[in-house]
Coordinates of C-alpha atoms and ligand atoms in Angstrom, one line a residue:
M1 CA -7.8 -20.2 -12.6
P2 CA -5.7 -22.1 -15.2
S3 CA -2.3 -22.8 -13.9
E4 CA -0.6 -23.8 -17.2
L5 CA 1.8 -21.3 -18.6
P6 CA 0.8 -19.8 -21.9
P7 CA 3.6 -19.3 -24.4
A8 CA 5.7 -16.2 -23.7
D9 CA 5.7 -13.4 -26.3
P10 CA 9.2 -13.7 -27.8
A11 CA 9.8 -10.0 -27.8
F12 CA 9.3 -9.1 -24.1
G13 CA 8.3 -12.3 -22.4
W14 CA 4.7 -11.4 -21.6
R15 CA 2.5 -14.4 -20.9
W16 CA -1.0 -12.9 -21.1
D17 CA -3.8 -14.8 -19.7
P18 CA -6.9 -12.6 -19.2
S19 CA -9.2 -14.1 -16.6
Y20 CA -11.1 -10.9 -15.4
A21 CA -11.9 -10.1 -19.0
R22 CA -13.7 -13.4 -19.2
L23 CA -16.2 -12.4 -16.5
P24 CA -19.6 -11.3 -17.7
E25 CA -20.5 -7.9 -19.1
G26 CA -21.0 -5.4 -16.3
F27 CA -17.7 -6.3 -14.8
H28 CA -15.6 -4.3 -17.3
R29 CA -15.6 -2.6 -20.7
R30 CA -13.3 -3.0 -23.5
V31 CA -11.3 0.2 -24.0
A32 CA -8.2 1.5 -25.8
P33 CA -5.7 4.0 -24.3
T34 CA -5.8 7.4 -25.9
P35 CA -2.5 8.1 -27.8
V36 CA -0.4 11.0 -26.6
S37 CA 1.7 13.4 -28.7
A38 CA 5.2 12.8 -27.4
P39 CA 5.9 9.7 -25.3
R40 CA 9.1 9.9 -23.4
W41 CA 11.0 7.5 -21.2
G42 CA 10.9 8.1 -17.5
L43 CA 11.6 5.2 -15.2
F44 CA 11.8 1.4 -15.6
N45 CA 12.0 -1.1 -12.8
R46 CA 14.4 -3.8 -14.0
P47 CA 14.5 -6.0 -10.9
L48 CA 10.7 -6.1 -10.9
A49 CA 10.6 -6.9 -14.6
E50 CA 13.1 -9.7 -14.0
S51 CA 11.1 -11.1 -11.1
L52 CA 8.1 -11.2 -13.4
G53 CA 10.0 -13.3 -15.9
L54 CA 10.0 -10.5 -18.5
R55 CA 12.8 -9.8 -20.9
A56 CA 13.9 -6.8 -18.9
E57 CA 16.7 -5.7 -21.2
S58 CA 14.4 -5.7 -24.2
L59 CA 11.7 -3.7 -22.4
D60 CA 14.1 -1.2 -20.9
Q61 CA 14.6 0.9 -24.0
P62 CA 13.7 4.5 -24.3
G63 CA 12.1 3.8 -27.7
H64 CA 9.5 1.7 -25.8
A65 CA 8.0 4.7 -24.0
E66 CA 5.2 4.2 -26.6
Y67 CA 4.2 1.0 -24.9
F68 CA 4.2 2.6 -21.4
T69 CA 2.0 5.5 -22.4
G70 CA -0.5 3.2 -24.2
N71 CA 0.4 4.6 -27.7
R72 CA 1.3 1.0 -28.7
L73 CA -0.1 -2.2 -27.3
F74 CA 2.0 -5.2 -26.4
A75 CA 1.1 -8.1 -28.6
G76 CA -1.7 -10.1 -26.9
S77 CA -2.9 -7.3 -24.7
E78 CA -6.7 -6.9 -24.6
P79 CA -7.2 -3.8 -22.5
I80 CA -10.3 -3.2 -20.4
A81 CA -11.5 -0.8 -17.7
Q82 CA -12.9 -2.4 -14.6
A83 CA -16.3 -1.5 -13.0
Y84 CA -16.5 -0.8 -9.3
A85 CA -18.1 1.4 -6.7
G86 CA -16.8 2.6 -3.4
H87 CA -17.5 4.5 -0.2
Q88 CA -15.6 7.8 -0.6
F89 CA -15.3 9.6 2.7
G90 CA -18.4 7.6 3.8
N91 CA -20.6 8.0 0.8
L92 CA -21.3 5.2 -1.7
T93 CA -20.5 6.3 -5.3
R94 CA -20.5 4.4 -8.6
L95 CA -16.9 4.6 -9.9
G96 CA -14.8 2.3 -12.1
D97 CA -11.4 2.8 -13.7
G98 CA -11.7 6.4 -14.7
R99 CA -8.1 6.9 -15.5
A100 CA -6.7 3.4 -15.5
I101 CA -6.7 0.6 -18.1
L102 CA -5.9 -3.0 -17.4
L103 CA -3.6 -4.2 -20.2
G104 CA -4.0 -7.8 -19.1
E105 CA -2.9 -10.4 -16.7
H106 CA 0.6 -11.8 -16.9
L107 CA 1.6 -15.2 -15.5
D108 CA 5.1 -15.2 -14.1
P109 CA 7.4 -18.3 -14.2
A110 CA 5.9 -19.5 -10.9
T111 CA 2.4 -19.2 -12.5
R112 CA 1.6 -16.3 -10.2
R113 CA -0.9 -14.0 -11.9
W114 CA -0.4 -10.2 -12.1
D115 CA -2.5 -7.4 -13.3
I116 CA -0.6 -5.0 -15.5
Q117 CA -2.3 -1.7 -15.5
L118 CA -1.7 1.7 -17.0
K119 CA -2.6 4.6 -14.7
G120 CA -3.3 7.8 -16.6
P121 CA -3.8 6.6 -20.2
G122 CA -6.9 8.6 -21.0
L123 CA -10.6 8.5 -20.9
T124 CA -12.7 5.3 -20.2
P125 CA -16.4 4.8 -19.9
Y126 CA -16.0 5.4 -16.2
S127 CA -14.1 8.7 -16.4
R128 CA -17.2 10.7 -15.3
G129 CA -16.0 14.4 -15.2
G130 CA -12.3 13.6 -15.2
D131 CA -9.7 13.7 -17.9
G132 CA -8.4 10.2 -17.5
R133 CA -4.9 11.6 -17.0
A134 CA -2.3 11.7 -14.3
A135 CA 0.4 14.2 -13.5
L136 CA 4.1 13.3 -13.3
G137 CA 4.7 14.2 -9.7
P138 CA 1.9 11.9 -8.2
M139 CA 3.0 9.0 -10.5
L140 CA 6.6 9.4 -9.3
R141 CA 5.3 9.5 -5.8
E142 CA 3.4 6.2 -6.3
Y143 CA 6.4 4.6 -7.9
L144 CA 8.7 5.7 -5.1
I145 CA 6.5 4.9 -2.1
S146 CA 5.2 1.6 -3.5
E147 CA 8.7 0.4 -4.1
A148 CA 9.7 1.7 -0.6
M149 CA 6.8 -0.2 1.0
H150 CA 7.9 -3.4 -0.9
A151 CA 11.4 -3.0 0.4
L152 CA 10.0 -2.5 3.9
G153 CA 8.3 -5.9 3.5
I154 CA 4.8 -4.6 3.4
P155 CA 2.2 -6.0 0.9
T156 CA 1.8 -3.5 -1.9
T157 CA 1.1 -3.1 -5.6
R158 CA 4.4 -2.5 -7.5
S159 CA 5.5 0.0 -10.1
L160 CA 7.1 -1.2 -13.3
A161 CA 7.5 2.0 -15.3
V162 CA 6.7 5.7 -15.6
A163 CA 6.5 7.3 -19.0
L164 CA 5.9 10.9 -19.8
T165 CA 3.1 11.8 -22.2
G166 CA 4.6 15.1 -23.5
E167 CA 1.2 16.6 -22.8
P168 CA 0.2 19.0 -20.0
V169 CA -2.5 18.1 -17.5
F170 CA -4.6 20.8 -15.9
R171 CA -5.0 20.7 -12.1
E172 CA -4.7 23.7 -9.8
E173 CA -1.7 24.4 -12.0
T174 CA -0.5 23.0 -15.4
L175 CA 1.6 20.0 -14.9
P176 CA 3.5 17.5 -17.0
G177 CA 1.5 14.4 -17.8
A178 CA 2.7 10.8 -17.2
V179 CA 1.5 7.2 -17.1
L180 CA 2.4 4.7 -14.4
T181 CA 2.5 1.0 -15.1
R182 CA 1.2 -0.7 -12.0
V183 CA 1.6 -4.4 -11.1
A184 CA -0.9 -5.8 -8.7
A185 CA -2.0 -9.3 -7.5
S186 CA -5.3 -7.9 -8.7
H187 CA -7.4 -4.8 -8.6
L188 CA -10.4 -6.4 -6.9
R189 CA -11.6 -4.0 -4.3
V190 CA -14.1 -4.0 -1.5
G191 CA -15.8 -1.5 -3.9
T192 CA -16.1 -4.1 -6.7
F193 CA -18.4 -6.1 -4.4
E194 CA -20.3 -3.0 -3.4
L195 CA -21.1 -2.3 -7.0
F196 CA -23.0 -5.6 -7.5
S197 CA -24.5 -5.4 -4.1
A198 CA -25.9 -2.0 -4.8
L199 CA -27.2 -3.2 -8.1
G200 CA -28.9 -6.1 -6.3
D201 CA -27.1 -8.6 -8.6
V202 CA -26.7 -11.7 -6.4
Q203 CA -25.5 -13.8 -9.3
A204 CA -22.7 -11.3 -10.1
L205 CA -21.8 -11.3 -6.4
K206 CA -21.5 -15.1 -6.4
T207 CA -19.4 -15.0 -9.5
L208 CA -17.1 -12.3 -8.1
A209 CA -16.7 -14.1 -4.7
D210 CA -15.8 -17.3 -6.5
Y211 CA -13.4 -15.5 -8.7
A212 CA -11.7 -13.7 -5.8
L213 CA -11.4 -16.9 -3.8
R214 CA -9.8 -18.8 -6.7
R215 CA -7.5 -16.0 -7.5
H216 CA -6.3 -15.0 -4.0
F217 CA -7.3 -17.8 -1.6
P218 CA -7.4 -21.0 -3.7
E219 CA -7.0 -23.1 -0.5
R220 CA -10.4 -21.8 0.7
A221 CA -12.2 -21.9 -2.7
D222 CA -13.8 -25.3 -2.5
G223 CA -15.5 -25.1 0.9
P224 CA -19.2 -25.1 1.5
H225 CA -19.5 -21.4 2.4
P226 CA -17.6 -19.3 -0.2
G227 CA -19.0 -15.9 1.0
K228 CA -18.0 -16.5 4.6
A229 CA -14.6 -17.9 3.5
L230 CA -13.9 -14.8 1.5
L231 CA -15.0 -12.4 4.2
E232 CA -12.8 -14.2 6.8
A233 CA -9.8 -14.2 4.5
V234 CA -10.1 -10.5 3.7
V235 CA -10.5 -9.6 7.3
E236 CA -7.3 -11.4 8.1
R237 CA -5.4 -9.8 5.2
Q238 CA -6.6 -6.3 6.1
S239 CA -5.7 -6.7 9.7
A240 CA -2.2 -7.9 8.8
L241 CA -1.7 -5.1 6.3
V242 CA -2.8 -2.2 8.6
A243 CA -0.7 -3.6 11.5
Q244 CA 2.3 -3.2 9.1
W245 CA 1.3 0.3 8.2
M246 CA 1.2 1.1 11.9
R247 CA 4.6 -0.5 12.4
V248 CA 6.4 1.9 10.0
G249 CA 4.3 5.0 10.5
F250 CA 2.6 4.9 7.1
V251 CA -0.5 7.1 6.5
H252 CA -2.4 5.9 3.4
G253 CA -4.5 9.1 3.2
V254 CA -7.6 7.9 1.3
V255 CA -8.7 4.5 2.6
N256 CA -12.0 4.7 0.7
T257 CA -13.4 1.3 0.0
D258 CA -12.5 1.6 -3.6
N259 CA -8.9 1.7 -2.5
V260 CA -9.1 -1.4 -0.3
A261 CA -7.7 -4.4 -2.2
V262 CA -9.2 -7.8 -1.5
S263 CA -5.7 -9.2 -2.0
G264 CA -4.4 -7.3 1.1
E265 CA -2.0 -5.2 -0.9
T266 CA -1.6 -1.5 -0.2
L267 CA -3.5 0.1 -3.2
D268 CA -3.5 3.6 -4.6
Y269 CA -0.9 6.0 -3.4
G270 CA -2.5 9.4 -3.4
P271 CA -2.0 11.7 -0.5
C272 CA 0.1 9.2 1.5
A273 CA 3.1 10.0 3.7
F274 CA 5.1 8.7 6.6
L275 CA 5.1 10.1 10.2
D276 CA 8.0 12.3 11.3
A277 CA 7.1 13.2 14.9
Y278 CA 4.8 10.7 16.4
D279 CA 1.2 12.0 16.6
P280 CA -1.7 9.6 16.0
S281 CA -3.9 12.4 14.7
T282 CA -1.5 13.1 11.8
V283 CA -3.3 13.7 8.5
F284 CA -1.4 14.7 5.4
S285 CA -4.3 14.8 2.9
S286 CA -5.5 18.3 2.2
I287 CA -9.1 17.1 1.7
D288 CA -9.3 15.0 4.9
R289 CA -10.5 17.8 7.2
Q290 CA -12.1 15.5 9.7
G291 CA -9.1 13.2 10.2
R292 CA -11.1 10.3 9.0
Y293 CA -7.9 8.7 7.6
A294 CA -5.5 10.0 10.3
F295 CA -2.6 7.7 11.3
G296 CA -4.2 6.4 14.5
N297 CA -7.6 6.1 12.9
Q298 CA -6.5 3.6 10.3
P299 CA -7.5 0.4 12.3
K300 CA -10.9 1.8 13.1
I301 CA -11.6 2.9 9.6
T302 CA -10.5 -0.5 8.3
S303 CA -13.0 -2.1 10.6
W304 CA -15.6 0.3 9.1
N305 CA -14.5 -0.6 5.6
L306 CA -14.7 -4.3 6.4
A307 CA -18.3 -3.8 7.7
R308 CA -19.1 -2.4 4.2
F309 CA -17.6 -5.5 2.7
A310 CA -19.6 -7.8 4.9
E311 CA -22.8 -5.8 4.1
A312 CA -22.1 -6.2 0.4
L313 CA -21.6 -9.9 0.8
L314 CA -24.8 -10.4 2.9
P315 CA -26.8 -12.0 0.1
I316 CA -24.2 -14.8 -0.3
L317 CA -23.2 -15.3 3.4
A318 CA -26.0 -17.7 4.3
P319 CA -29.2 -19.0 2.8
D320 CA -31.3 -16.7 5.0
E321 CA -30.9 -13.2 6.1
A322 CA -30.7 -13.9 9.9
G323 CA -28.0 -16.4 9.2
A324 CA -26.1 -14.0 7.0
I325 CA -26.2 -11.3 9.6
E326 CA -24.9 -13.7 12.2
V327 CA -22.0 -14.7 10.0
A328 CA -21.2 -11.1 9.2
Q329 CA -21.3 -10.0 12.8
A330 CA -19.2 -12.9 14.1
C331 CA -16.6 -12.1 11.5
L332 CA -16.6 -8.4 12.1
E333 CA -16.5 -8.8 15.9
S334 CA -13.3 -10.9 15.5
F335 CA -11.5 -7.9 13.9
P336 CA -10.5 -5.9 17.0
A337 CA -8.9 -8.9 18.8
R338 CA -7.2 -10.0 15.6
F339 CA -5.9 -6.6 14.9
R340 CA -4.6 -6.3 18.4
R341 CA -2.7 -9.5 18.0
D342 CA -1.2 -8.4 14.7
W343 CA -0.3 -5.0 16.1
L344 CA 1.2 -6.4 19.2
A345 CA 3.3 -8.8 17.2
A346 CA 4.6 -5.9 15.1
Y347 CA 5.3 -3.7 18.1
R348 CA 6.8 -6.5 20.2
G349 CA 9.3 -6.9 17.4
K350 CA 10.1 -3.2 17.5
L351 CA 11.0 -3.6 21.2
G352 CA 12.9 -6.8 20.7
L353 CA 10.4 -9.0 22.5
V354 CA 9.9 -12.5 21.3
T355 CA 7.9 -13.8 24.2
E356 CA 4.5 -12.6 25.3
E357 CA 3.5 -11.0 28.6
D358 CA 0.2 -9.4 29.6
G359 CA 1.9 -6.1 30.3
D360 CA 3.4 -5.7 26.8
A361 CA 0.6 -3.6 25.4
G362 CA 0.9 -1.2 28.3
L363 CA 4.6 -1.0 27.9
I364 CA 4.3 -0.2 24.2
E365 CA 1.5 2.3 24.8
E366 CA 3.5 4.1 27.5
L367 CA 6.4 4.6 25.1
L368 CA 4.0 5.9 22.4
A369 CA 2.4 8.3 24.9
W370 CA 5.8 9.6 25.9
M371 CA 6.7 10.0 22.2
H372 CA 3.5 11.9 21.5
A373 CA 4.0 14.2 24.5
T374 CA 7.6 15.0 23.5
E375 CA 7.0 15.0 19.7
A376 CA 9.7 12.4 19.3
D377 CA 10.5 11.3 15.8
F378 CA 8.7 7.9 15.2
T379 CA 11.3 6.2 13.1
R380 CA 14.4 7.4 14.9
T381 CA 13.1 6.8 18.4
F382 CA 12.6 3.1 17.7
R383 CA 15.8 2.8 15.8
R384 CA 17.9 4.4 18.5
L385 CA 16.5 2.4 21.4
R386 CA 19.1 0.1 22.9
P387 CA 18.7 -2.0 26.0
D388 CA 22.5 -2.1 26.6
A389 CA 23.2 1.6 26.3
A390 CA 22.5 4.4 28.8
P391 CA 19.0 5.7 28.2
E392 CA 20.6 9.1 27.7
A393 CA 22.2 7.8 24.5
T394 CA 19.0 6.4 23.1
V395 CA 16.5 9.2 23.3
A396 CA 15.6 10.5 19.9
T397 CA 14.9 14.1 20.7
D398 CA 18.6 14.5 20.2
S399 CA 18.9 17.7 22.0
A400 CA 16.7 17.1 25.1
A401 CA 17.9 15.1 28.1
P402 CA 15.7 12.1 28.8
D403 CA 13.1 12.9 31.4
T404 CA 12.2 10.7 34.3
R405 CA 9.2 9.3 32.5
F406 CA 11.5 8.0 29.8
L407 CA 14.1 6.7 32.3
D408 CA 11.4 4.9 34.1
W409 CA 10.0 3.4 30.9
H410 CA 13.5 2.3 29.9
R411 CA 14.1 0.5 33.2
R412 CA 10.8 -1.4 32.8
W413 CA 11.7 -2.3 29.2
T414 CA 15.2 -3.6 30.1
H415 CA 13.6 -5.6 33.0
R416 CA 11.1 -7.1 30.6
L417 CA 14.0 -8.0 28.3
E418 CA 15.9 -9.7 31.2
R419 CA 12.8 -11.8 32.0
Q420 CA 12.7 -12.9 28.4
G421 CA 16.4 -14.1 28.6
L422 CA 17.2 -13.7 24.9
P423 CA 20.9 -12.9 24.2
L424 CA 21.4 -9.3 23.4
P425 CA 22.5 -9.8 19.7
R426 CA 19.2 -11.6 19.0
V427 CA 17.3 -8.8 20.7
L428 CA 19.1 -6.2 18.5
D429 CA 18.6 -8.4 15.5
A430 CA 14.8 -8.6 16.0
M431 CA 14.7 -4.8 16.6
S432 CA 16.7 -4.0 13.5
R433 CA 14.3 -6.1 11.4
H434 CA 11.2 -4.3 12.7
N435 CA 12.6 -0.8 12.8
P436 CA 13.6 0.8 9.5
V437 CA 16.5 3.3 9.5
I438 CA 15.3 4.9 6.3
I439 CA 11.7 5.8 5.4
P440 CA 10.6 8.1 2.5
R441 CA 10.8 11.3 4.6
N442 CA 8.3 13.8 3.3
H443 CA 10.8 16.6 2.8
A444 CA 13.1 14.4 0.8
V445 CA 10.3 12.9 -1.3
Q446 CA 9.0 16.4 -2.1
A447 CA 12.4 17.6 -3.1
A448 CA 13.0 14.6 -5.3
L449 CA 9.6 14.9 -7.0
D450 CA 10.1 18.7 -7.6
A451 CA 13.5 18.2 -9.0
A452 CA 12.3 15.6 -11.5
S453 CA 9.0 17.1 -12.5
Q454 CA 10.0 20.8 -12.5
R455 CA 13.6 20.8 -13.4
Q456 CA 14.1 17.5 -15.2
D457 CA 16.8 16.7 -12.6
W458 CA 16.3 13.0 -11.9
A459 CA 19.4 12.6 -9.7
P460 CA 17.7 13.2 -6.3
F461 CA 14.9 10.8 -7.3
H462 CA 17.3 8.0 -8.2
A463 CA 19.4 8.6 -5.1
L464 CA 16.3 8.4 -2.9
L465 CA 14.9 5.3 -4.7
T466 CA 18.3 3.5 -4.2
A467 CA 18.4 4.4 -0.5
L468 CA 14.9 3.1 0.0
Q469 CA 15.8 -0.3 -1.4
T470 CA 17.6 -1.2 1.9
P471 CA 15.6 0.5 4.6
Y472 CA 16.8 -1.6 7.5
R473 CA 20.5 -1.1 6.8
E474 CA 22.4 1.3 9.0
D475 CA 25.5 1.5 6.8
G476 CA 25.3 4.0 4.0
A477 CA 22.0 5.5 5.1
P478 CA 22.0 9.1 3.9
E479 CA 21.7 11.4 6.9
S480 CA 19.0 13.3 5.2
L481 CA 16.8 10.2 5.3
S482 CA 17.5 8.8 8.7
Q483 CA 17.2 12.2 10.4
P484 CA 14.0 14.1 11.2
P485 CA 13.2 17.0 9.0
P486 CA 15.2 20.2 9.7
P487 CA 13.5 22.3 12.4
G488 CA 11.0 24.7 10.9
T489 CA 10.1 22.4 8.0
P490 CA 6.4 22.9 7.5
R491 CA 4.3 19.7 7.8
C492 CA 3.8 18.1 4.5
R493 CA 0.4 18.5 2.7
T494 CA -0.4 16.2 -0.1
F495 CA -3.2 16.7 -2.6
C496 CA -5.8 14.5 -3.9
G497 CA -5.9 16.3 -7.2
T498 CA -3.6 13.7 -8.5
Ligands
LIG501 P1 -8.7 7.8 -6.5 O1 -9.0 8.9 -5.5 O2 -7.4 8.0 -7.3 O3 -8.7 6.5 -5.8 O4 -9.8 7.8 -7.5 C1 -11.2 7.7 -7.2 C2 -12.0 7.5 -8.5 O5 -11.9 8.6 -9.3 C3 -11.5 6.3 -9.3 O6 -12.7 5.7 -9.9 C4 -10.7 7.0 -10.4 O7 -10.7 6.2 -11.6 C5 -11.4 8.3 -10.6 N1 -10.5 9.3 -11.0 C6 -9.5 9.9 -10.3 N2 -8.8 10.8 -11.1 C7 -9.4 10.8 -12.3 C8 -9.2 11.5 -13.5 N3 -8.2 12.4 -13.6 N4 -10.0 11.2 -14.6 C9 -10.9 10.3 -14.5 N5 -11.2 9.6 -13.4 C10 -10.4 9.9 -12.3
LIG502 MG1 -8.5 4.6 -6.3

């Protein structure tokens, strides 16, 4: 990866430096966005543009909707669609960017490399039966939730802009079309490796592994075993990522291997949502009938996805097959213990624990079991826990009196905190950094998306987006976002027909 900054384009500050496009044929195809009839301005993320070293004030002009639908290309952009495959609900399928186009890679002032991708800009060679388009509602959802995840401190792709196409898209109903501009450390997926593995192209696998190591794990790129180094690095990143999802109650919804980023960023916000009441079997996606991607199943399915990654890498893990299987197995077997450590670290933080005791996992699990049994609100229960207040004041089922099970748990927790000996303000500080006040509550998200996409009323969307920028702050948190949904609110269903 070259680390010298190319000159910035004087108009907008882009520093294009395509590296993926330089990989051999078979990795991508040159493609142009399909112009739309009436580009209109939707959203622009100024703070993100500034952090990327772009000329935010020049970009943030309604007249520039043309660039963010793909009607006009930024000077220096050489768009491509990327090839990949993926296990979708367990079945390997040949895919590729069917409705996404990579405009290029931009180097920020710190020489960090970012993919700049349009999502929804029209047909590509990989569109299969699709239309290459996206509807406004789902693109707003991705914008909102990805920015919320970022503010929560969770690795994620970012959203730079949403532009409207002025054209309808046809799903179960006719919807306004839109294009999202996504910013990612890369769009390399587990499925990218699966493509070349399925094709039996070992040279391409080597090229890709070397590329991924140099791009995301340069400190591991020059060792003697690049395949193993990459596998280990991705196992570590995925473990850390999913532990963070579990910390905030995030359900991705479609963790197919084509949606698992090698960088360790949360990728592809489709039928995703956050837990209200704690229930590990929660599924929001209307197509996930088996609960494959249920909240509590995310660690297990991540382990399954990593096994697919290891399989794809087998030809480059060791010189001989037996050796390769040994490397793959050792690495995969490390996942459960590693995840347990990451998960425990996250949940110890939620309970204000900075030391480690053997009984901690049990303490956490008992609280979760009580929350499950009482249908306690996940976010609010953790946020309201206080070791210095009477347990009655902390239970989250605001109406119900705490039962003996909770009182007993609370006593054990406060004893555990006493043994740790950390001053109360520091305990509370740790807790407030691990337990958000505000999450993108499903009913609020839906109301904001409906207002914007059905009634052109953007006020609720902007209010929600603003509130989600400071998720750990108690002051100013709108009640509607820190409270569970009103009784009788039907459980949110999100659709994959995005
Ligand atoms: P997703 O479920 O969004 O991760 O998409 C899975 C695959 O289907 C990817 O290869 C997408 O590019 C492709 N895809 C999804 N929607 C469309 C569409 N409307 N047109 C073409 N391809 C699509
Ligand atoms: Mg996808």
